[in-house]
Amino acid sequence: MASTPVLNLMLSIFLILTSIIIFPSFSCPIHQKHALLDFKSTLTAIYNSTQYVELDSWNPASDCCYWRRVNCSGTGSVTKLQLSGVAIPPIDSVLISSEILSPIFRIRSLELLDISWNYLIGEIPRDGFGNLTKLLHLDMGVNNFNGSIPNQLFQLTNLRYLDMTANNLEGKLGPELGSFRKLTTLRLSYNGFQGPIPAQLFELESLRDLYLSGNNLGGHLSPEIGKLRNLESLVLDQVNFFRGKIPEEIGNLTKLRYLSLQDNSFSGGIPSSIANLTKLESLDLSVNSLSLEIPTFIGRLTNLTSVHLLSNQLTGPIPSSMQNMSKLESLYLDDNMLDGEIPTWLFKIRTLTELEIGGKGSKLIWNNTTKVVPRCSLIRISMCSCGISGQIPEWISSLKDLGLIPKSISNITGLVLLDLSRNRFSGDNLPVLKARDNFFLDLSDNDFSGKIPMNFPEGTEMLYIGGNKFSGSLPSNLTKLVNLIVLDLRNNIITGNLEDILHHFPTSLEILVLRNTSLNGFIPTNISMCSSLRILDLSRNNLTGSIPRQMANLPMMNMSASSTRISHFIGTLNADTLQNLIVNWKSSSQRLRNLRFFVLLDLSGNNISGEIPASLGNLKALKQLNISHNKISGNIPQSFGNLEGIESLDVSHNELSGSIPQSLDQLGQLSVLDVSYNMLTGKIPRGGQMDTMNELKYFQNNSGLCGMQIKIECPEDIPSSKGRVEEEEDLSRIFWQGTWIGFPIGFFSTILIMSYLLNFIQLFKF
Ligand SMILES: *[C@@H]1O[C@H](CO)[C@@H](O)[C@H](O)[C@H]1NC(C)=O
Ligand SMILES: *[C@@H]1O[C@H](CO)[C@@H](O)[C@H](O)[C@H]1NC(C)=O
Ligand SMILES: *[C@@H]1O[C@H](CO)[C@@H](O)[C@H](O)[C@H]1NC(C)=O
Ligand SMILES: *[C@@H]1O[C@H](CO)[C@@H](O)[C@H](O)[C@H]1NC(C)=O
Ligand SMILES: *[C@@H]1O[C@H](CO)[C@@H](O)[C@H](O)[C@H]1NC(C)=O
Ligand SMILES: *[C@@H]1O[C@H](CO)[C@@H](O)[C@H](O)[C@H]1NC(C)=O
Ligand SMILES: *[C@@H]1O[C@H](CO)[C@@H](O)[C@H](O)[C@H]1NC(C)=O
Ligand SMILES: *[C@@H]1O[C@H](CO)[C@@H](O)[C@H](O)[C@H]1NC(C)=O
Ligand SMILES: *[C@@H]1O[C@H](CO)[C@@H](O)[C@H](O)[C@H]1NC(C)=O
């Protein structure tokens, strides 16, 4: 038996040796592991550690080469770090400093570093990047880096890819840019860079993609642009201030597929050399001061799918050579000085889905004598008649039926966002979409009909399909959308009772809008199975029964506001950005910005009866409670004084009686209180925000309310004249304070909008 330990030892050594021999590539160097763990712990300390899940797999006991977002080379050093969206600030007021990156700079072997979408503030760390000389790919897009690009960054002469999109960087683009000799992609859009493009940039012969949109760059575009012969995308659009002629040398860029000079001050004609750009798929010269006719040779560019020339001073006819553009999908020619007949061949280009003609200055004429059978697939046509003379021909009306989502959309893989909202798309089946995780789909306010589709991509996170003509039951496999955060079905018709369909909703849902969906049934006691709900809108339905006591068990609504769960999903920021959630907020229908901050419960406009359960006072995170327009009776519970986050409380149009509880004076955020059309009596409480509730209409039609807010003296108050003066002074002071109490508006929105537009553009242009 004595030999057993020895045997065991030998076996262990053997195992260790073999594992070293067999898997030599997966050993993560200890100092690099420490660097990564240091990074994680800084981040975890910023969040409440229990809520930070994004780097859960970074476990000290395991080999860091196996961690999510980390890749190692064959020799076992960390070469790739994908840290996109790991540091989304928990709340807007907590901003994360770029200093958290310090540990990362100890990993000298890095070839790829992606720190995009982290909203980091402060300057780009100076020394840090200079040491990462092996970097090939650096993505720092969508942060709040400010200041200028530090010189140390230009030491990264191996860089192939540099993305600084959507930061607050400024200063001139200097000659140092020339040191990135191997660069193939340079994205500096949406910053505050100024001045001309330095000549050295035209020496970067490997450049394939150059994006400088949305800066303060300007001056003449140098003919030297023609040297960048490998360019495939050239994007100098949106509030860049380029002027003068578009240089003929642009025609030397024969590999160009995407050219956008939109929204500058270019003048003169469209250069004839553009005829050489036979690979061009998208041409956008809109919103400049281009004049002369649209050259006929444009018809030779038959690879073009998108031609946008709107808002220039182009004259002459729409060139007939364009009918050769057999792939054309989108043509914008409005707000020019074009004349002649609107060519009927336009409506025969089968691929054409979007057409804008007419507008300011247009002298186009409809030819009403030719009868046309349109063959295009137009889904959007804008032909502002102000610029077009002649009668709109009858046959145009037959286009209305053509509003189907083009089937070709199924060919796009890895969709991130598809926003077709506020159009006139119709049809009753959704093409198969090949989307990535965190997919955002917005089909709201169109004419879709038929059953609610079942074939949404599995990774769908946001689903806006309200304002259509969908009808029928909820698809049974909706629960399979385990990442779904937002579901907006408003203004469709859903069959079924709420209590029966509740289990169809995935538990991941944070936002559920079922407003005006003809829902029947009652609010079931197991409502809190939708455990992530933060916004629940059940208004304008036919719900009956009473509000169950268990409603107060919705966990997200009863945490105090500061501990509302942080969403780690970039997709949630999508919703902030696109602002497509429309709810009643403070008495008007509004598109909410900064969705992450809202906690709403709207049960208004149903046939709910019974009394208000006192437990509702537990919903501490609620910002708005609307139970108006029902048949609710009994008293306003004393416990409403515990709704510490409430900003808007609407119990109007019910059968409530008794008095308004004094406890409401504790609601420090309250700015709207509507108790009208009830049977309330007695004195409106004073103190705190209650003193500012002086909107008469919110108290009218009750059975005898009194109080200084509505200038009706209560019998019990017989103030002395001295007392009254003091009271009024008191009041005016509170009014002033009251106006400052409001909701802080997130300041990321602008950046987010821009970057998402960018994504959107990329999605469709490539
Ligand atoms: C970069 O390298 C230099 C020289 O080795 C060193 O002094 C400096 O501390 C390093 N910077 C960082 C941020 O690691
Ligand atoms: C960058 O932002 C930080 C934090 O907001 C600020 O302290 C600093 O002064 C800014 N630097 C520049 C150059 O604007
Ligand atoms: C553009 O191409 C022409 C013909 O190949 C050449 O002569 C000219 O030098 C080129 N211009 C630039 C700026 O590359
Ligand atoms: C369209 O582009 C393809 C490749 O991008 C190219 O081979 C073809 O010649 C182009 N078509 C025309 C008419 O130039
Ligand atoms: C369309 O292209 C063909 C072949 O290149 C050419 O012969 C014809 O003239 C073109 N049509 C127009 C209207 O330019
Ligand atoms: C739901 O069912 C439909 C039809 O059976 C199917 O096409 C779709 O992929 C399913 N969706 C999910 C998320 O499982
Ligand atoms: C409710 O939805 C229907 C369609 O189902 C729509 O016609 C109506 O305008 C909507 N009502 C409101 C108030 O939005
Ligand atoms: C409450 O809901 C009703 C009906 O849906 C709406 O008219 C009212 O504006 C809402 N109240 C507030 C304070 O938003
Ligand atoms: C509401 O009050 C107004 C004015 O006091 C009165 O004319 C009206 O009849 C009342 N309506 C109801 C439904 O009580």
Coordinates of C-alpha atoms and ligand atoms in Angstrom, one line a residue, residues 95 121-123 144-148 168 170, ligand 2:
L95 CA -19.5 58.7 -15.1
I121 CA -15.0 60.3 -19.8
G122 CA -11.7 62.2 -19.7
E123 CA -8.9 62.4 -22.1
N144 CA -16.9 60.5 -24.1
F145 CA -13.1 61.0 -24.7
N146 CA -12.3 64.6 -24.9
G147 CA -9.2 66.7 -25.7
S148 CA -7.1 65.9 -28.7
N168 CA -15.8 64.6 -27.9
E170 CA -11.3 68.1 -31.0
Ligands
LIG2 C1 -12.2 66.4 -20.3 O1 -13.2 66.0 -19.4 C2 -12.8 66.0 -18.1 C3 -14.0 65.4 -17.2 O2 -15.2 65.9 -17.7 C4 -12.5 67.4 -17.7 O3 -12.1 67.5 -16.3 C5 -11.3 67.9 -18.5 O4 -11.0 69.3 -18.3 C6 -11.7 67.8 -20.0 N1 -10.5 68.0 -20.8 C7 -10.5 68.8 -21.9 C8 -9.3 69.0 -22.6 O5 -11.6 69.4 -22.3

